[in-house]
Each structure stands twice: as structure tokens, then as C-alpha cells.
PDB file of N, CA and C in Angstrom:
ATOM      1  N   UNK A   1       0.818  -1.169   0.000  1.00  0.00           N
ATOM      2  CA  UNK A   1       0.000   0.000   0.000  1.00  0.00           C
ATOM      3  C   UNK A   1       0.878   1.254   0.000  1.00  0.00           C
ATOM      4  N   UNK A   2       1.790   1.371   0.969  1.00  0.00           N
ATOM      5  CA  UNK A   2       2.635   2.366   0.859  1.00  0.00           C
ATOM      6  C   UNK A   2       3.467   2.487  -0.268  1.00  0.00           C
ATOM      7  N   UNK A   3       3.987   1.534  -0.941  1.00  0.00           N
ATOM      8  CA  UNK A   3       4.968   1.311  -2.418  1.00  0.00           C
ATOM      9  C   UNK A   3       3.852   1.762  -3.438  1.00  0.00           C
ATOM     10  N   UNK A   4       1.628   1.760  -3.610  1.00  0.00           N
ATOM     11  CA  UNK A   4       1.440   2.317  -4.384  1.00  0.00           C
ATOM     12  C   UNK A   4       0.774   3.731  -4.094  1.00  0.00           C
ATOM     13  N   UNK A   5       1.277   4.380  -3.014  1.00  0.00           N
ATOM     14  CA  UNK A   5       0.694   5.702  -2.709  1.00  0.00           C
ATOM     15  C   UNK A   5       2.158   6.574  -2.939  1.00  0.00           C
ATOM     16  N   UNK A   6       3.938   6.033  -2.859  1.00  0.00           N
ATOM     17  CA  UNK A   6       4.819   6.650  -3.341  1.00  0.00           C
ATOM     18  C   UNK A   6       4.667   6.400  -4.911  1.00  0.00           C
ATOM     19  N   UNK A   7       4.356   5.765  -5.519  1.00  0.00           N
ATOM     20  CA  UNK A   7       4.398   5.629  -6.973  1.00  0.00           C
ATOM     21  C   UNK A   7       3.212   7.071  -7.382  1.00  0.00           C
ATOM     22  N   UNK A   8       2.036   7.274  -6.624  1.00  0.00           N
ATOM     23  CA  UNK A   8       1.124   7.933  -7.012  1.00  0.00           C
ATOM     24  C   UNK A   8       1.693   9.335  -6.630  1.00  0.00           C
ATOM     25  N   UNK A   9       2.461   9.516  -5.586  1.00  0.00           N
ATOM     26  CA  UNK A   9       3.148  10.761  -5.435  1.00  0.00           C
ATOM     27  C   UNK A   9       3.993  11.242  -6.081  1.00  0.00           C
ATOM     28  N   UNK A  10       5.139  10.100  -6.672  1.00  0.00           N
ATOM     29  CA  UNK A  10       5.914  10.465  -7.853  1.00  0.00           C
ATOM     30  C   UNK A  10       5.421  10.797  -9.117  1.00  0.00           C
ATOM     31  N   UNK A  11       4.304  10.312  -9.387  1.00  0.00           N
ATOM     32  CA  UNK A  11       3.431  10.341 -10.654  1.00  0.00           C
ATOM     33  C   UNK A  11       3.110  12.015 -10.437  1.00  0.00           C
ATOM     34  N   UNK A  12       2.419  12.295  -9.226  1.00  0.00           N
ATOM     35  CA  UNK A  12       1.761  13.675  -9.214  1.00  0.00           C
ATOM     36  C   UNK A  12       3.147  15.039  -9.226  1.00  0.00           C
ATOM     37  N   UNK A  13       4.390  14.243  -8.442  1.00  0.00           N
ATOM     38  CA  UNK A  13       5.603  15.585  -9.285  1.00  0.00           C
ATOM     39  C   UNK A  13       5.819  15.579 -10.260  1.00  0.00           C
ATOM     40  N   UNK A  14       5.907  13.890 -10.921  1.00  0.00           N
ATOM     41  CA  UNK A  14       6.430  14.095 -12.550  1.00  0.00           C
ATOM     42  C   UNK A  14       4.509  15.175 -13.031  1.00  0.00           C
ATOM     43  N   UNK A  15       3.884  15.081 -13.102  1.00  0.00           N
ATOM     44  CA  UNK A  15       2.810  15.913 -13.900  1.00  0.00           C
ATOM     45  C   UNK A  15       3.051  17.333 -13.286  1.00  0.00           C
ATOM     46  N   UNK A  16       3.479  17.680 -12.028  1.00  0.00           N
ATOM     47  CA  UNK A  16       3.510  19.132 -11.778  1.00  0.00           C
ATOM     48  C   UNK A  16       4.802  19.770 -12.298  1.00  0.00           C
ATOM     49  N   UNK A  17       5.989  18.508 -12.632  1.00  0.00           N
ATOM     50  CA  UNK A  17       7.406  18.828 -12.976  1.00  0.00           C
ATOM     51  C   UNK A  17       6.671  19.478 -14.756  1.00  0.00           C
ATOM     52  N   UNK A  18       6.016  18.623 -15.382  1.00  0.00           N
ATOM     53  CA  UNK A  18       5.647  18.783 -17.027  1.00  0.00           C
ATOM     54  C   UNK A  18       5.316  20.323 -17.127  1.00  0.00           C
ATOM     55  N   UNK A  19       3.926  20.377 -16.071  1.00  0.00           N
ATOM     56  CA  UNK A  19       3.289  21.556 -16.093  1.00  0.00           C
ATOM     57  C   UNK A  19       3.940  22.393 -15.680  1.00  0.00           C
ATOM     58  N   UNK A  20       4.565  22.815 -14.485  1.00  0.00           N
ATOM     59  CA  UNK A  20       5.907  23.830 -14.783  1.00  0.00           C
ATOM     60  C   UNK A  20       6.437  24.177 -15.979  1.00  0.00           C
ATOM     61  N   UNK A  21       7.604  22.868 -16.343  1.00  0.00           N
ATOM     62  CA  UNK A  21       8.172  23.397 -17.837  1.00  0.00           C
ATOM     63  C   UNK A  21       7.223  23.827 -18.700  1.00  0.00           C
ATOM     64  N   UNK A  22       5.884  23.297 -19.097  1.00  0.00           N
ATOM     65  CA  UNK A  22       4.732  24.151 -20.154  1.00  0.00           C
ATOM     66  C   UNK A  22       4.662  25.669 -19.627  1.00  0.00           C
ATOM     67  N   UNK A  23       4.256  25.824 -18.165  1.00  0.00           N
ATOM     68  CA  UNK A  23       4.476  27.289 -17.953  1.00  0.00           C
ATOM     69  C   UNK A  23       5.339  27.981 -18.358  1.00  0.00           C
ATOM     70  N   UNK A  24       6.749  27.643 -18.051  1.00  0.00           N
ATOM     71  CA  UNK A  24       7.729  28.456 -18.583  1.00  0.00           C
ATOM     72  C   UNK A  24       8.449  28.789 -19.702  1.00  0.00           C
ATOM     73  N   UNK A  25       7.680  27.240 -20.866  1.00  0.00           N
ATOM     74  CA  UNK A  25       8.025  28.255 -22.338  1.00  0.00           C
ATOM     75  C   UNK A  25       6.745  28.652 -22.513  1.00  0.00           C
ATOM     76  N   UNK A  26       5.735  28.392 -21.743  1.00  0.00           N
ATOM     77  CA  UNK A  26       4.468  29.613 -22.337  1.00  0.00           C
ATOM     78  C   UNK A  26       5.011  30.804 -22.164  1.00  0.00           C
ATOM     79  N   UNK A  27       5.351  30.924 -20.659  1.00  0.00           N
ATOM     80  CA  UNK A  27       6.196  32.272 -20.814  1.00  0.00           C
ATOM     81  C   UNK A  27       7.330  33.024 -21.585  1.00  0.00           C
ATOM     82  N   UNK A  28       8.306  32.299 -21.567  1.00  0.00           N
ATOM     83  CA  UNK A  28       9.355  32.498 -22.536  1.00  0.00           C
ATOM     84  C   UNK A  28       8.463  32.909 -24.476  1.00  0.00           C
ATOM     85  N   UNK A  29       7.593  32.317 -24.704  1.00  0.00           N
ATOM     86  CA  UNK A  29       7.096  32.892 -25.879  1.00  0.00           C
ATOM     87  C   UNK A  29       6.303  33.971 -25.886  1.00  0.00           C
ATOM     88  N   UNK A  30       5.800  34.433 -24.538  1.00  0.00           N
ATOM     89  CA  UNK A  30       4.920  35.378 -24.464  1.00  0.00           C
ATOM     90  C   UNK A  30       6.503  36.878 -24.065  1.00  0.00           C
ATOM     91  N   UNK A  31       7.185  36.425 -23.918  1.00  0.00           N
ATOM     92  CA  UNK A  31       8.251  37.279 -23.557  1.00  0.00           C
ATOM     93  C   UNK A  31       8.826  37.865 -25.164  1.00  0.00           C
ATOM     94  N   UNK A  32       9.183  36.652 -25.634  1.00  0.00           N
ATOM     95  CA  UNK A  32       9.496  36.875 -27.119  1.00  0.00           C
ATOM     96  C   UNK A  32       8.661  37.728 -27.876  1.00  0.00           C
ATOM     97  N   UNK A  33       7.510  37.440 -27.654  1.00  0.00           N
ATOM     98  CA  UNK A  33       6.100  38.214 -28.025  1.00  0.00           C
ATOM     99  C   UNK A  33       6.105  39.699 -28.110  1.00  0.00           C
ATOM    100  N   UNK A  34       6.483  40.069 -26.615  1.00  0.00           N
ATOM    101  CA  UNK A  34       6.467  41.657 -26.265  1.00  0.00           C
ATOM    102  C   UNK A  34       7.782  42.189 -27.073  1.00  0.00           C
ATOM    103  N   UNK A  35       8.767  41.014 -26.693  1.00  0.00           N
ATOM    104  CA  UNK A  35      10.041  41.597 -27.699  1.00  0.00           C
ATOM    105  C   UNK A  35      10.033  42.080 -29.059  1.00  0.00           C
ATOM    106  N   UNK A  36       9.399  41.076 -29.273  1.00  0.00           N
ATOM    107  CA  UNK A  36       9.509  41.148 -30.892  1.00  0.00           C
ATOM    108  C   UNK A  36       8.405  42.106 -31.342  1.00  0.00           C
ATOM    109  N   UNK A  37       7.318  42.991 -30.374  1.00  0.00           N
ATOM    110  CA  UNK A  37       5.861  43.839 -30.645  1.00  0.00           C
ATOM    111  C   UNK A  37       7.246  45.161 -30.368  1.00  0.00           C
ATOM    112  N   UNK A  38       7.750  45.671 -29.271  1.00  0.00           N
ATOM    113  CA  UNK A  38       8.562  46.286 -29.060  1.00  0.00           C
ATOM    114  C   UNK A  38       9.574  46.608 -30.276  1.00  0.00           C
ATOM    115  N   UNK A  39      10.354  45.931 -30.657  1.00  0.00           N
ATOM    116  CA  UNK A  39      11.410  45.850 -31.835  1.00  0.00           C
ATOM    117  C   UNK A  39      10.190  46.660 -32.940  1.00  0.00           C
ATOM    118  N   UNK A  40       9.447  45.873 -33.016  1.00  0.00           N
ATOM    119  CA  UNK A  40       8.595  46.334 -34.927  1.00  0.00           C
ATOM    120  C   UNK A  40       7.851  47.515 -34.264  1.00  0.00           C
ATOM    121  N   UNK A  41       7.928  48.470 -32.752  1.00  0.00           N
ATOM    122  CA  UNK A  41       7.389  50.032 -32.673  1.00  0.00           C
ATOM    123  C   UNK A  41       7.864  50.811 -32.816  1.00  0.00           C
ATOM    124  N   UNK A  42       9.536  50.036 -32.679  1.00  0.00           N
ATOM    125  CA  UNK A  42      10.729  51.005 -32.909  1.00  0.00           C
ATOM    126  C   UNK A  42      11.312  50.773 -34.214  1.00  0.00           C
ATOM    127  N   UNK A  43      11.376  49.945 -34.879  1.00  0.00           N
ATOM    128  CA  UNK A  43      11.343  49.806 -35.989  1.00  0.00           C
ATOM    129  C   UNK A  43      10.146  51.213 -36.607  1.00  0.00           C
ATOM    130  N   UNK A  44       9.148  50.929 -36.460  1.00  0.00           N
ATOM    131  CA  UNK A  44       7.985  52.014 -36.937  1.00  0.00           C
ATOM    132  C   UNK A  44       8.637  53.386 -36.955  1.00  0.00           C
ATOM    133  N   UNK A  45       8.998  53.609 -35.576  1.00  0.00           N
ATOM    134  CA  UNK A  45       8.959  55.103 -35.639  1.00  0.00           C
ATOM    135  C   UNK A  45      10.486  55.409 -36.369  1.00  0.00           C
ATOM    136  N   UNK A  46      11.126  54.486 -36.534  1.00  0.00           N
ATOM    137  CA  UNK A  46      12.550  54.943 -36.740  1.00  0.00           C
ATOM    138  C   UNK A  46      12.359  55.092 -38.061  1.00  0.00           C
ATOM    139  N   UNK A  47      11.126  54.648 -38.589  1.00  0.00           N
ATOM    140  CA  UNK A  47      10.809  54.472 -40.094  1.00  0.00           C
ATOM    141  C   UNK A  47      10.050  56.017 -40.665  1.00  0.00           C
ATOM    142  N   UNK A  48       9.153  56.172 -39.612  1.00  0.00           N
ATOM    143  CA  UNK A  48       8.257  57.617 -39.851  1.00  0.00           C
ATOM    144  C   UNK A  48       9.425  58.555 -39.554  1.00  0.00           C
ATOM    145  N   UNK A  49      10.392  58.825 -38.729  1.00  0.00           N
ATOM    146  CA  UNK A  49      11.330  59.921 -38.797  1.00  0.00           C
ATOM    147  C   UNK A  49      12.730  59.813 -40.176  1.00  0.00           C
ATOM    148  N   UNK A  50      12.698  58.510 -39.835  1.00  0.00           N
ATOM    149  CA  UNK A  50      13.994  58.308 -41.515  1.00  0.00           C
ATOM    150  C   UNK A  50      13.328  58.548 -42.691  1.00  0.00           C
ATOM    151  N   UNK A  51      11.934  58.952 -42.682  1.00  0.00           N
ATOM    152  CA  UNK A  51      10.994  58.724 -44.357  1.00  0.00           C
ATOM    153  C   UNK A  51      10.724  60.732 -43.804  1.00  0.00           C
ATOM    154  N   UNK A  52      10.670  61.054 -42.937  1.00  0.00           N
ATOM    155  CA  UNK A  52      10.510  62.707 -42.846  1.00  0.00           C
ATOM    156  C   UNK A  52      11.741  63.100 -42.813  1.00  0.00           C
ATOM    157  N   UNK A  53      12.357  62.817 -42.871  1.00  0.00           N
ATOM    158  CA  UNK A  53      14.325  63.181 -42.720  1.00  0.00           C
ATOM    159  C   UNK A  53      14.517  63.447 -44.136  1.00  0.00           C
ATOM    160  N   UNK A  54      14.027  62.670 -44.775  1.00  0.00           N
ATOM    161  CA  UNK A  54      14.047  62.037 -46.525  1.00  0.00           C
ATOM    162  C   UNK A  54      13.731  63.675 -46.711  1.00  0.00           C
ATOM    163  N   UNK A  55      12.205  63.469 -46.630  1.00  0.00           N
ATOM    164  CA  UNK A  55      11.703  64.486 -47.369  1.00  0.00           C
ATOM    165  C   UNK A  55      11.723  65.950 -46.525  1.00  0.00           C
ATOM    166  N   UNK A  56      12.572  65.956 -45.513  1.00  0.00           N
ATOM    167  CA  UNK A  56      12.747  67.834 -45.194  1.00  0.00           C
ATOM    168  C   UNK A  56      14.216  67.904 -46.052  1.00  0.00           C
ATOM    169  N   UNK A  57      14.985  66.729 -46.114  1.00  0.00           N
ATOM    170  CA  UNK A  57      16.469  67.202 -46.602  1.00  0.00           C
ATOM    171  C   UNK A  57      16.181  67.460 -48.469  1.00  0.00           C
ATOM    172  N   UNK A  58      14.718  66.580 -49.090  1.00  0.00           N
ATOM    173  CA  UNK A  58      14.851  67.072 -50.520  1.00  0.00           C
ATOM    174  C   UNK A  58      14.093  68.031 -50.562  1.00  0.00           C
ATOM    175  N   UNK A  59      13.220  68.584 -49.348  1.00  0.00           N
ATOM    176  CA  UNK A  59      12.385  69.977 -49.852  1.00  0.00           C
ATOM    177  C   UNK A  59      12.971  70.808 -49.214  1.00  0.00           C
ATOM    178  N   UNK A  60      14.394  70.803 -48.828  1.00  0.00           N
ATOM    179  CA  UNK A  60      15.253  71.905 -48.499  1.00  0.00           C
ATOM    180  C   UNK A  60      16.531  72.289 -49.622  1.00  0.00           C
ATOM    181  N   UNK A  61      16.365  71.377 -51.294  1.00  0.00           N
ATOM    182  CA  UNK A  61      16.823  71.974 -52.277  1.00  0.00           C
ATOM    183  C   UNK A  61      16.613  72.541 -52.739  1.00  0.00           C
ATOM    184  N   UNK A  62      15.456  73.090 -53.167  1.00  0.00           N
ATOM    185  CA  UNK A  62      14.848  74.813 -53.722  1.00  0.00           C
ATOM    186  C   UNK A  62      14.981  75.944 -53.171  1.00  0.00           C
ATOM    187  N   UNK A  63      14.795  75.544 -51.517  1.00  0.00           N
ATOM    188  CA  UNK A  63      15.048  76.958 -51.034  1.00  0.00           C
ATOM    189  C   UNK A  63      16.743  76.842 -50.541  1.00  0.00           C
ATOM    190  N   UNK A  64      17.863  76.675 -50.891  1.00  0.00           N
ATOM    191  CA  UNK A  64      19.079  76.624 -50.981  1.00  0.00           C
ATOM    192  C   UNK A  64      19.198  77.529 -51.704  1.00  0.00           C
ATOM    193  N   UNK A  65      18.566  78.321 -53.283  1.00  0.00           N
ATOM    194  CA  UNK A  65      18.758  79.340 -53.895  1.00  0.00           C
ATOM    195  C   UNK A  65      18.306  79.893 -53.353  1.00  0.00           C
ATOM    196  N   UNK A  66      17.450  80.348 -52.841  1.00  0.00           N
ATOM    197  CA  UNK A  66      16.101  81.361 -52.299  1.00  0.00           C
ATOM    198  C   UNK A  66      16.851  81.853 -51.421  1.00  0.00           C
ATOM    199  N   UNK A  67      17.799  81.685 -50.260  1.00  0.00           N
ATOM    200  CA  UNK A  67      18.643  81.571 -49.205  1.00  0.00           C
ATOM    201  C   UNK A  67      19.350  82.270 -49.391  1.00  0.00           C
ATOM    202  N   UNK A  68      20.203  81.783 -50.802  1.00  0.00           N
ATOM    203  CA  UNK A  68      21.302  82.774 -51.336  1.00  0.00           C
ATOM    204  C   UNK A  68      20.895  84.105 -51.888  1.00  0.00           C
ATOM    205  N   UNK A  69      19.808  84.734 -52.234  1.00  0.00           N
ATOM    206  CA  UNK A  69      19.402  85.608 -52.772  1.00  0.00           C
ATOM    207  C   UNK A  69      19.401  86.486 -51.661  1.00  0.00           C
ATOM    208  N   UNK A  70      19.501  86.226 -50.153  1.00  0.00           N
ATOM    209  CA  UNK A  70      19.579  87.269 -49.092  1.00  0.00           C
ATOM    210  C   UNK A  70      20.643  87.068 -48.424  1.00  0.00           C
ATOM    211  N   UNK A  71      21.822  86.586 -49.029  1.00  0.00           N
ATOM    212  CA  UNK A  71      23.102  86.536 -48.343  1.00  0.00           C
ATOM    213  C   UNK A  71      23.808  87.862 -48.988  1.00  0.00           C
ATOM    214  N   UNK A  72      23.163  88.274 -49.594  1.00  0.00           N
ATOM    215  CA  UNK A  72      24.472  89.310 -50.255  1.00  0.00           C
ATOM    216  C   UNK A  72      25.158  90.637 -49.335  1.00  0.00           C
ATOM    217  N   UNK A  73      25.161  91.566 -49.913  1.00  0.00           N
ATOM    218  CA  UNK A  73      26.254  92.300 -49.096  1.00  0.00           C
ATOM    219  C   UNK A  73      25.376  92.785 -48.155  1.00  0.00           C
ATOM    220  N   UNK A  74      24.254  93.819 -48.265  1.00  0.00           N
ATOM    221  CA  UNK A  74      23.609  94.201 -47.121  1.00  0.00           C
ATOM    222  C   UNK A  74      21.967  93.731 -47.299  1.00  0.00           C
ATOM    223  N   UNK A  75      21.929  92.629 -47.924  1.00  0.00           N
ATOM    224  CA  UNK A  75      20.556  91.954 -47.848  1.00  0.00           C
ATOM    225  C   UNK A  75      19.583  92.547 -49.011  1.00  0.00           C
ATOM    226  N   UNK A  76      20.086  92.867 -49.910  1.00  0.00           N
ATOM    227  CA  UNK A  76      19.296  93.973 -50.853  1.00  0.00           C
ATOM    228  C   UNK A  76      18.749  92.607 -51.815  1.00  0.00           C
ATOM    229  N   UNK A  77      17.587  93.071 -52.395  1.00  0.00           N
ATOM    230  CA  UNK A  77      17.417  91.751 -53.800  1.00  0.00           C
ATOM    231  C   UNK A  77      16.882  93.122 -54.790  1.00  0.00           C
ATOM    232  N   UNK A  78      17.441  93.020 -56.160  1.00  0.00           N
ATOM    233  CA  UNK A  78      17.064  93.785 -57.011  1.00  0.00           C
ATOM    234  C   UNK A  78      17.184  95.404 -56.681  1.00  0.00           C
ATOM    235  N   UNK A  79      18.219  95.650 -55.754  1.00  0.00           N
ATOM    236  CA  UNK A  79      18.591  96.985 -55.592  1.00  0.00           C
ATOM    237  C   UNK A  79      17.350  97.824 -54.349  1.00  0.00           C
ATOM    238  N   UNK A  80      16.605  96.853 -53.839  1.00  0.00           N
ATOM    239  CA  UNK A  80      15.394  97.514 -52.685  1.00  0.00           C
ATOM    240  C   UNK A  80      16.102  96.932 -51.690  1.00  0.00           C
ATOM    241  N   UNK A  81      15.943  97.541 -50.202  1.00  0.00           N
ATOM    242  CA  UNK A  81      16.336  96.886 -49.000  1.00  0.00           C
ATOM    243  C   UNK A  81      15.332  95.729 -48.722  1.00  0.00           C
ATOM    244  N   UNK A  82      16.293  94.578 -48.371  1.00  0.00           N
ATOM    245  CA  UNK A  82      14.682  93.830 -47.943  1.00  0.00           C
ATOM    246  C   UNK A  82      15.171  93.453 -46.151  1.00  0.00           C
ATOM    247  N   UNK A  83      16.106  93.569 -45.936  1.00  0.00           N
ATOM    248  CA  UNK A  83      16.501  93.183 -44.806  1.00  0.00           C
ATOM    249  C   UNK A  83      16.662  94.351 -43.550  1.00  0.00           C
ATOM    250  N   UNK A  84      16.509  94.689 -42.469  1.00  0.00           N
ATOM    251  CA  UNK A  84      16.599  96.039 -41.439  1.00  0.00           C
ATOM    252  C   UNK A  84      15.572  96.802 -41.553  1.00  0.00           C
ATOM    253  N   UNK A  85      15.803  97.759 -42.163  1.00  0.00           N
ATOM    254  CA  UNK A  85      14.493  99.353 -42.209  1.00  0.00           C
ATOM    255  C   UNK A  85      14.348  99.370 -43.225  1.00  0.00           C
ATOM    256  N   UNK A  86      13.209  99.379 -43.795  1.00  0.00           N
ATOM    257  CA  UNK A  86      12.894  99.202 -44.970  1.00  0.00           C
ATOM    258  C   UNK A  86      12.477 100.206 -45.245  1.00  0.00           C
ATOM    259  N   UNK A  87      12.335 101.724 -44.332  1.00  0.00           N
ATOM    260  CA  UNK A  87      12.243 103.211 -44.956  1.00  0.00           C
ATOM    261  C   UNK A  87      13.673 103.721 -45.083  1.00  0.00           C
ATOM    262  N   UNK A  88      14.705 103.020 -45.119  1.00  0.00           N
ATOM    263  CA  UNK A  88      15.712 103.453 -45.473  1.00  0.00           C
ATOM    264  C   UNK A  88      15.747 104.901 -44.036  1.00  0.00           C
ATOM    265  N   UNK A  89      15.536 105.527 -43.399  1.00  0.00           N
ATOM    266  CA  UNK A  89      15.372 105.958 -42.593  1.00  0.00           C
ATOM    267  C   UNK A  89      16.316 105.578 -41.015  1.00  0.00           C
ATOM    268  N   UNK A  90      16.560 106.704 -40.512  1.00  0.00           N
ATOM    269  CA  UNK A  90      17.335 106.404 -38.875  1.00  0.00           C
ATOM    270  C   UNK A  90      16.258 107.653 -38.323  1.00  0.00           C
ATOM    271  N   UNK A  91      16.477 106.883 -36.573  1.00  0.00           N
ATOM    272  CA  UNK A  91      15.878 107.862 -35.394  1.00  0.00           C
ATOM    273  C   UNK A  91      14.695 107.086 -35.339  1.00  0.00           C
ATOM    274  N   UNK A  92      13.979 107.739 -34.742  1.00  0.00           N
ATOM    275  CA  UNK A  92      12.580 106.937 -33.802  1.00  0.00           C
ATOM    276  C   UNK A  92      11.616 107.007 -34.917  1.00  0.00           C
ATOM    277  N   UNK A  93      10.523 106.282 -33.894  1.00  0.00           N
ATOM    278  CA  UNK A  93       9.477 106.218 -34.815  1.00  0.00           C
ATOM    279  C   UNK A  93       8.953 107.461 -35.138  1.00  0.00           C
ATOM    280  N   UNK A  94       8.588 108.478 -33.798  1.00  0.00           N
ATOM    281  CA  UNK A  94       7.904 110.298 -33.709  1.00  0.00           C
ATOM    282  C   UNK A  94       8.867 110.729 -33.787  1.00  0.00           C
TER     283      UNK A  94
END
């Protein structure tokens, strides 16, 4: 009687030993899970700022001339002031 109540006790660790290990690659895949959801958000955003990076660095080739047209000596375009006082004027406002 006692030789089949240790057999039934060993039986009940080996099934709690199984169910453990099932717990812990359930877990281990649910870990992988978050990893791998994590990786593809950062993946995402690294994607929405590298695809706007794209396009501020090619819609910042047109105005590269535009730029240069007010670098000149005292900011003038076509001989008008466009840059400081534009009444050409000194002293206050009254």
C-alpha cells in the first residue's frame, strides 16, 4: 500500500514537474512576443522619422537658392532693401 501511494506521489511531481516546464516556455514565448511587438514600434517610428528626414532634406533643395538671394552684401534683392528698415530711414518712430 505504501509502495502504491509513493508511486502515485511520484506520478503527481512528474505531472507538476511537465506543467511547470509548459508554464515556462508559455512564458518564454509570451516574452518573445512583447520583444519582438517592441522591436517592430521602434522599428515604426525609426521608419516615420527616416521617411521625414528624406523628405525635409529634398524639400530643403529649392530653397538653398532662395537663401542665397539674401546673403548678399547688405541683404538687398534687385537693388530695394529687404533686410533692417525698410524706410531706409534712422531715429525713432515720432
Amino acid at each position: 500500500m505504501a509502495l502504491a501511494a509513493a508511486r502515485g506521489e511520484a506520478g503527481y511531481a512528474e505531472g507538476l514537474t511537465k506543467s511547470a516546464n509548459l508554464f515556462g516556455q508559455a512564458a518564454n514565448q509570451q516574452w518573445a512576443a512583447v520583444n519582438k511587438e517592441n522591436e517592430a514600434t521602434t522599428d515604426r517610428v525609426s521608419g516615420i522619422f527616416g521617411a521625414a528626414t528624406t523628405l525635409l532634406s529634398a524639400g530643403s533643395a529649392p530653397w538653398s537658392s532662395l537663401s542665397s538671394m539674401f546673403s548678399g552684401a547688405a541683404g538687398s534683392v534687385f537693388g530695394t532693401t529687404t533686410i533692417g528698415n525698410p524706410w531706409n530711414t534712422t531715429g525713432s518712430l515720432y
